[in-house]
Amino acid sequence: MTVSRPEISAKCADLVTAARDLVPEIAAAVPSYRGARDLPVSVIAAMKEAGLHKAYMPSRYGGYELDWGAHYYISREIAQACGSAGWIAGLVFTHVMCIGRFPEKAQDAFFTASPDGILATASAGSGVLERVPGGMQLSGRWGWASGVRHAGGLMVIAKEGDGPLFTHFCLLLPGEYTIEDTWDSAGLHATGSHHVKIVNQFIPDERLVERDVYLAPNPPGSEIHSSYVYRLRPAPLQKSYFMGPLLGTAKGALNATIEQTAKRRGQIVGERVAVQTPVQVNLGVATAEIDAATLVFDEYVRRLHAWGLSGNDIAPDDLLWGKRNVTFASRMCLSAADRLSAGLGAGGQLQSNPVPRLYTDCRSITTHVELHWDHSMAPTGMLALGLPTGDPLIDRETTDPKVERVIIGTQI
């Protein structure tokens, strides 16, 4: 069954085809970097050669400036071969859109220093800002900076003063931060999500954006570009980063299971495994779960694109829909990958088998805070029961970025 998807541009379709063509090459390379903490330079180079990193790069800096959704279609192809590569394609390559929110002078500086436009980001940690003439002095340490060894710059959050929340987004160029080799994970093992450390680094004013300016619609840096991508409120987009890698890892596990099962024979009497009804049912259920997740993810991409074209802020119903249903669909992907891995028996747990590896990658993706089950589901119940969710947009109270809000909500 082919599940329909929203119409995409010709350039986006070209990139999806290029990503699909890379799948056999990446799959063949996976054994060579099993257990490595970073993707090999050769895999990153192949994805860059295909132009996958340019989907959201502004056209004035040599990118394609595509509509929202390109990363989803691209990464769900790549992740069928390797969850770590899909993560880089779906998440890290998407971060270039963040640059379009900074002032023009900062954008020029970044793309001059890093013409490939690959940006690592880190928000898990603490950073302290101190005002000095012409900018601020920054010190701190952050974790989960995916792809940082392959990036040409880094964006972190940091706090000025004694308030409870961070106050600024900070853009750093090569040489202004130190990478600590700390990433060691069973799932997504080659994403290179290391810690970064910064000590007394001067950041000029143009590479500092106040939190509520960055997180609101229409930041100043968006004015020099045509695409709506740089003008949107960024928080609702974040769940979509994970949809392609989720779907790709589950689909990759399904494809590998089918290929293996068609050839399998029982270890004792040599019977064909493929003729066993439970095996057939397991494949059928996994396929249904993946199809259902695809429909949800495609619909969220459609809604985000329609929101971008509208020129308005995101509708509360769409925001709530994405919070709930994207997380629910992530569990369908995980369920499919889990049943496929378990269904292969002991032989399917070998490290050389791609199915348990893809399952582990899929499971790791679902642990991200954006896919936290209670946080994603509770607002729907709260609203249905007439209770405030704490999210100003969902509660239809205000869109004023200066109003206090929950730490993990519409804007943060």
Coordinates of C-alpha atoms in Angstrom, one line a residue:
M1 CA 0.0 0.0 0.0
T2 CA 1.3 3.5 -0.9
V3 CA 0.2 6.1 1.6
S4 CA -0.5 9.5 0.1
R5 CA 1.4 12.5 1.1
P6 CA 1.1 16.3 0.7
E7 CA 2.3 17.7 -2.6
I8 CA 6.0 18.7 -2.5
S9 CA 8.1 20.9 -4.8
A10 CA 10.2 19.6 -7.6
K11 CA 13.4 20.4 -5.7
C12 CA 12.2 18.7 -2.6
A13 CA 11.3 15.6 -4.7
D14 CA 14.8 15.7 -6.2
L15 CA 16.3 15.7 -2.7
V16 CA 14.1 12.8 -1.6
T17 CA 15.2 10.8 -4.6
A18 CA 18.8 11.6 -3.8
A19 CA 18.3 10.5 -0.2
R20 CA 16.7 7.2 -1.4
D21 CA 19.6 6.6 -3.7
L22 CA 22.0 7.0 -0.7
V23 CA 20.3 4.3 1.4
P24 CA 22.2 1.3 0.0
E25 CA 25.5 3.1 0.3
I26 CA 24.9 4.1 3.9
A27 CA 23.5 0.7 4.8
A28 CA 26.7 -0.9 3.4
A29 CA 28.9 1.5 5.5
V30 CA 27.1 0.9 8.8
P31 CA 29.2 -2.2 9.9
S32 CA 32.3 -0.1 9.5
Y33 CA 31.2 2.4 12.2
R34 CA 29.3 0.1 14.5
G35 CA 29.9 1.5 18.0
A36 CA 31.5 4.7 16.8
R37 CA 30.3 7.9 18.5
D38 CA 30.1 10.0 15.3
L39 CA 29.1 9.4 11.8
P40 CA 32.1 8.9 9.5
V41 CA 33.1 11.9 7.4
S42 CA 32.4 9.9 4.3
V43 CA 28.7 9.5 5.2
I44 CA 28.4 13.2 6.0
A45 CA 30.2 14.0 2.7
A46 CA 27.8 11.8 0.8
M47 CA 24.7 13.5 2.2
K48 CA 26.3 17.0 1.6
E49 CA 27.2 16.0 -2.0
A50 CA 23.5 15.1 -2.5
G51 CA 22.6 18.6 -1.2
L52 CA 20.5 17.3 1.8
H53 CA 22.0 20.0 4.1
K54 CA 20.7 22.8 2.0
A55 CA 17.0 22.2 2.2
Y56 CA 16.4 25.1 4.7
M57 CA 19.5 27.1 4.0
P58 CA 18.5 30.6 2.8
S59 CA 18.8 31.1 -0.9
R60 CA 20.9 34.2 -0.5
Y61 CA 23.6 32.0 1.0
G62 CA 23.4 29.2 -1.6
G63 CA 20.6 27.1 -0.2
Y64 CA 17.2 25.9 -1.5
E65 CA 15.0 27.7 1.1
L66 CA 12.3 25.0 0.8
D67 CA 8.9 24.9 2.3
W68 CA 8.5 23.2 5.7
G69 CA 8.4 19.4 5.5
A70 CA 11.5 18.7 3.3
H71 CA 13.5 17.4 6.3
Y72 CA 10.7 14.9 7.1
Y73 CA 10.6 13.4 3.6
I74 CA 14.4 13.3 3.3
S75 CA 15.2 11.8 6.7
R76 CA 12.6 9.1 6.5
E77 CA 14.5 7.7 3.6
I78 CA 17.9 8.0 5.1
A79 CA 16.9 6.5 8.5
Q80 CA 15.9 3.3 6.8
A81 CA 19.6 2.6 6.6
C82 CA 20.8 4.1 9.8
G83 CA 18.9 6.0 12.6
S84 CA 22.0 8.1 13.4
A85 CA 22.3 9.3 9.7
G86 CA 18.5 9.9 9.7
W87 CA 18.9 12.0 12.9
I88 CA 21.5 14.2 11.3
A89 CA 19.5 14.6 8.1
G90 CA 16.2 15.3 10.0
L91 CA 17.4 17.3 12.9
V92 CA 20.9 18.7 12.6
F93 CA 20.6 19.7 8.9
T94 CA 17.3 21.5 9.8
H95 CA 19.1 23.7 12.3
V96 CA 20.3 26.0 9.6
M97 CA 16.8 27.6 9.7
C98 CA 17.8 29.0 13.1
I99 CA 20.4 31.2 11.5
G100 CA 17.6 33.0 9.6
R101 CA 16.3 34.3 12.9
F102 CA 19.5 36.2 13.8
P103 CA 20.4 39.7 12.6
E104 CA 21.8 40.0 9.1
K105 CA 25.3 40.7 10.3
A106 CA 25.3 37.4 12.3
Q107 CA 24.0 35.5 9.3
D108 CA 26.7 36.9 7.1
A109 CA 29.4 36.0 9.7
F110 CA 28.1 32.4 10.1
F111 CA 27.9 31.6 6.4
T112 CA 31.3 33.2 5.8
A113 CA 32.8 31.0 8.4
S114 CA 30.7 27.9 7.6
P115 CA 29.5 27.9 4.0
D116 CA 28.0 24.4 4.4
G117 CA 25.6 25.8 6.9
I118 CA 25.6 22.9 9.3
L119 CA 24.7 24.2 12.8
A120 CA 24.8 22.2 16.1
T121 CA 22.5 23.3 18.9
A122 CA 22.5 22.7 22.6
S123 CA 19.9 23.6 25.2
A124 CA 20.5 21.0 27.9
G125 CA 22.8 22.6 30.3
S126 CA 23.7 26.0 31.8
G127 CA 25.4 29.1 30.5
V128 CA 26.0 32.5 32.1
L129 CA 26.1 35.8 30.3
E130 CA 27.8 38.9 31.6
R131 CA 27.3 42.3 29.8
V132 CA 30.5 43.8 28.5
P133 CA 31.0 46.6 25.9
G134 CA 29.8 45.5 22.5
G135 CA 28.3 42.2 23.6
M136 CA 28.4 39.6 26.4
Q137 CA 30.9 37.3 27.9
L138 CA 29.7 33.6 27.9
S139 CA 30.7 30.6 30.0
G140 CA 28.9 27.3 30.4
R141 CA 28.6 23.6 29.5
W142 CA 25.8 21.9 27.6
G143 CA 25.0 18.4 26.5
W144 CA 23.3 16.7 23.6
A145 CA 24.9 18.8 20.8
S146 CA 24.2 16.4 18.0
G147 CA 26.5 16.4 15.0
V148 CA 28.7 19.0 16.6
R149 CA 32.0 17.5 15.2
H150 CA 30.6 18.0 11.7
A151 CA 29.1 21.4 12.3
G152 CA 30.5 24.8 11.4
G153 CA 28.9 26.6 14.3
L154 CA 27.0 26.2 17.5
M155 CA 23.9 27.8 19.0
V156 CA 23.3 27.6 22.8
I157 CA 20.9 29.1 25.3
A158 CA 22.2 31.1 28.3
K159 CA 21.0 33.3 31.1
E160 CA 21.8 36.9 32.0
G161 CA 20.9 37.7 35.6
D162 CA 19.2 35.6 38.3
G163 CA 15.9 34.8 36.7
P164 CA 14.6 31.1 36.5
L165 CA 14.8 30.9 32.7
F166 CA 17.4 31.4 30.1
T167 CA 17.3 34.9 28.5
H168 CA 19.3 34.6 25.2
F169 CA 20.1 32.5 22.2
C170 CA 23.8 32.7 21.4
L171 CA 25.5 32.0 18.1
L172 CA 29.1 30.8 18.2
L173 CA 31.6 30.4 15.4
P174 CA 34.3 27.7 15.0
G175 CA 37.1 28.1 17.6
E176 CA 34.8 29.6 20.2
Y177 CA 33.8 26.4 21.9
T178 CA 35.4 23.1 23.0
I179 CA 33.9 19.7 22.2
E180 CA 34.1 17.1 25.0
D181 CA 34.0 13.5 23.8
T182 CA 31.1 12.3 26.1
W183 CA 28.6 10.7 23.8
D184 CA 28.1 7.0 24.5
S185 CA 24.7 5.6 23.7
A186 CA 23.2 2.3 22.6
G187 CA 20.6 4.0 20.4
L188 CA 21.5 6.7 17.8
H189 CA 25.1 5.8 18.8
A190 CA 26.7 7.7 15.9
T191 CA 24.9 11.1 16.2
G192 CA 27.9 12.6 18.1
S193 CA 25.7 14.3 20.6
H194 CA 28.6 15.3 22.7
H195 CA 29.0 18.0 25.4
V196 CA 30.3 21.4 24.6
K197 CA 32.1 23.8 26.9
I198 CA 32.6 27.6 26.6
V199 CA 34.9 29.6 28.9
N200 CA 34.8 33.4 28.9
Q201 CA 34.0 33.7 25.3
F202 CA 33.0 37.2 23.9
I203 CA 29.8 37.1 21.9
P204 CA 29.1 40.3 19.9
D205 CA 25.6 41.8 20.2
E206 CA 24.6 40.8 16.7
R207 CA 25.1 37.1 17.6
L208 CA 22.8 37.4 20.7
V209 CA 19.0 37.3 20.4
E210 CA 16.7 37.7 23.3
R211 CA 14.6 34.7 24.1
D212 CA 11.2 36.3 23.6
V213 CA 12.3 37.8 20.3
Y214 CA 13.8 34.6 19.0
L215 CA 10.7 32.5 20.0
A216 CA 8.1 34.9 18.7
P217 CA 6.9 35.1 15.1
N218 CA 8.7 37.3 12.7
P219 CA 12.1 37.8 14.3
P220 CA 14.2 40.6 12.8
G221 CA 16.5 38.3 10.8
S222 CA 13.6 36.8 8.9
E223 CA 13.0 40.1 7.1
I224 CA 15.9 39.5 4.6
H225 CA 14.4 36.2 3.3
S226 CA 11.4 35.3 1.3
S227 CA 10.5 31.9 2.9
Y228 CA 7.9 31.7 5.7
V229 CA 10.1 29.1 7.4
Y230 CA 12.2 31.8 9.2
R231 CA 9.1 33.8 10.3
L232 CA 7.2 31.0 12.1
R233 CA 7.1 30.6 15.8
P234 CA 9.7 27.8 16.1
A235 CA 8.4 25.7 19.0
P236 CA 5.5 23.9 17.2
L237 CA 8.0 22.8 14.5
Q238 CA 10.1 20.9 16.9
K239 CA 8.0 17.7 17.0
S240 CA 8.3 17.4 13.3
Y241 CA 12.1 17.0 13.5
F242 CA 11.7 13.5 14.8
M243 CA 9.0 12.2 12.5
G244 CA 11.2 11.2 9.6
P245 CA 13.8 9.3 11.7
L246 CA 11.0 7.6 13.6
L247 CA 9.2 6.4 10.5
G248 CA 12.5 5.6 8.7
T249 CA 13.8 3.3 11.5
A250 CA 10.5 1.5 11.7
K251 CA 10.2 1.1 7.9
G252 CA 13.9 0.0 7.7
A253 CA 13.2 -2.7 10.4
L254 CA 10.1 -3.8 8.4
N255 CA 12.0 -4.1 5.1
A256 CA 14.9 -6.0 6.7
T257 CA 12.5 -8.4 8.6
I258 CA 10.6 -9.2 5.4
E259 CA 13.9 -9.9 3.6
Q260 CA 15.2 -12.2 6.4
T261 CA 11.9 -13.9 7.0
A262 CA 11.4 -14.9 3.4
K263 CA 14.6 -16.9 3.6
R264 CA 14.4 -18.3 7.2
R265 CA 14.2 -21.9 8.0
G266 CA 13.6 -23.5 11.4
Q267 CA 16.9 -24.4 13.2
I268 CA 15.7 -27.9 14.2
V269 CA 13.6 -29.4 11.4
G270 CA 14.1 -26.8 8.7
E271 CA 10.5 -25.7 8.2
R272 CA 9.8 -22.5 6.3
V273 CA 9.2 -19.7 8.8
A274 CA 7.3 -17.6 6.3
V275 CA 4.3 -20.0 6.2
Q276 CA 3.6 -19.6 9.9
T277 CA 0.5 -17.6 10.6
P278 CA 1.8 -15.7 13.7
V279 CA 4.8 -14.5 11.6
Q280 CA 2.4 -13.2 8.9
V281 CA 0.2 -11.5 11.4
N282 CA 3.2 -9.8 13.0
L283 CA 4.2 -8.3 9.7
G284 CA 0.7 -7.3 9.0
V285 CA 0.3 -5.5 12.3
A286 CA 3.7 -3.7 12.0
T287 CA 2.7 -2.6 8.5
A288 CA -0.6 -1.2 9.8
E289 CA 1.2 0.7 12.6
I290 CA 3.7 2.2 10.2
D291 CA 0.9 3.2 7.7
A292 CA -1.1 4.8 10.5
A293 CA 1.9 6.8 11.8
T294 CA 2.6 7.9 8.2
L295 CA -0.9 9.3 7.9
V296 CA -0.5 11.3 11.1
F297 CA 3.0 12.6 10.2
D298 CA 1.9 13.6 6.7
E299 CA -1.0 15.5 8.1
Y300 CA 1.1 17.4 10.6
V301 CA 3.4 18.4 7.8
R302 CA 0.4 19.6 5.8
R303 CA -0.9 21.6 8.8
L304 CA 2.5 23.2 9.4
H305 CA 2.8 24.2 5.8
A306 CA -0.7 25.6 5.7
W307 CA 0.1 27.6 8.8
G308 CA 3.2 29.0 7.2
L309 CA 1.4 30.1 4.1
S310 CA -1.4 31.7 6.0
G311 CA 0.9 34.4 7.5
N312 CA -1.0 34.0 10.9
D313 CA 0.1 32.5 14.2
I314 CA -0.5 28.8 14.6
A315 CA -4.1 27.9 15.5
P316 CA -4.6 26.5 19.0
D317 CA -6.4 23.4 17.6
D318 CA -3.4 22.6 15.4
L319 CA -1.0 23.1 18.2
L320 CA -2.9 20.7 20.4
W321 CA -3.3 18.2 17.6
G322 CA 0.4 18.1 17.0
K323 CA 1.2 17.7 20.7
R324 CA -1.1 14.7 21.0
N325 CA -1.0 12.9 17.8
V326 CA 2.7 13.2 16.8
T327 CA 3.6 11.6 20.1
F328 CA 0.9 8.9 19.7
A329 CA 2.2 8.1 16.3
S330 CA 5.8 7.9 17.6
R331 CA 4.6 5.0 19.8
M332 CA 3.1 3.3 16.8
C333 CA 6.5 3.4 15.1
L334 CA 8.2 2.1 18.3
S335 CA 5.6 -0.7 18.6
A336 CA 6.2 -1.8 15.0
A337 CA 10.0 -1.8 15.4
D338 CA 9.7 -3.6 18.8
R339 CA 7.4 -6.4 17.5
L340 CA 9.6 -6.9 14.4
S341 CA 12.8 -7.2 16.4
A342 CA 11.2 -9.6 18.9
G343 CA 9.7 -11.6 16.1
L344 CA 13.0 -12.6 14.7
G345 CA 13.9 -14.6 17.8
A346 CA 17.4 -15.0 19.3
G347 CA 19.1 -14.9 15.8
G348 CA 17.5 -11.5 15.3
Q349 CA 19.3 -10.0 18.3
L350 CA 22.8 -10.4 16.9
Q351 CA 24.7 -7.1 16.5
S352 CA 25.2 -7.8 12.8
N353 CA 21.4 -7.7 12.3
P354 CA 20.0 -4.3 11.3
V355 CA 16.6 -4.9 12.8
P356 CA 17.5 -4.7 16.5
R357 CA 19.8 -1.8 15.8
L358 CA 17.0 0.2 14.0
Y359 CA 14.6 -0.7 16.9
T360 CA 17.1 0.6 19.4
D361 CA 17.4 3.8 17.4
C362 CA 13.6 4.2 17.2
R363 CA 13.3 3.7 20.9
S364 CA 15.9 6.3 21.6
I365 CA 14.1 8.9 19.5
T366 CA 10.8 8.3 21.5
T367 CA 12.6 9.3 24.7
H368 CA 13.1 12.9 23.6
V369 CA 11.4 15.5 25.8
E370 CA 9.3 16.7 22.8
L371 CA 7.7 13.2 22.7
H372 CA 7.1 12.9 26.5
W373 CA 3.9 11.0 26.8
D374 CA 2.3 12.8 29.8
H375 CA 3.3 16.3 28.6
S376 CA 1.9 15.5 25.1
M377 CA -1.4 14.0 26.2
A378 CA -2.4 15.9 29.3
P379 CA -3.3 19.2 27.6
T380 CA -6.0 17.5 25.6
G381 CA -7.6 16.2 28.8
M382 CA -7.1 19.5 30.6
L383 CA -8.9 21.4 27.9
A384 CA -11.7 18.9 27.6
L385 CA -12.3 19.2 31.4
G386 CA -12.3 23.0 31.3
L387 CA -8.9 23.3 33.0
P388 CA -6.1 25.7 31.9
T389 CA -3.2 23.9 30.2
G390 CA -0.6 26.6 31.1
D391 CA 0.1 27.2 27.4
P392 CA -1.2 30.7 26.5
L393 CA -2.0 29.8 22.8
I394 CA -3.9 26.7 23.6
D395 CA -5.8 28.4 26.4
R396 CA -6.5 31.3 24.0
E397 CA -5.4 33.8 26.6
T398 CA -2.7 35.8 24.9
T399 CA 0.1 35.6 22.3
D400 CA 2.1 38.2 24.1
P401 CA 5.7 36.8 24.3
K402 CA 6.3 38.6 27.5
V403 CA 3.6 36.7 29.4
E404 CA 5.0 34.0 31.7
R405 CA 4.5 30.5 30.4
V406 CA 5.3 26.9 31.3
I407 CA 8.9 26.0 30.7
I408 CA 8.0 23.4 28.1
G409 CA 5.2 24.9 26.2
T410 CA 4.3 26.8 23.0
Q411 CA 7.4 29.0 23.1
I412 CA 9.8 27.2 25.4

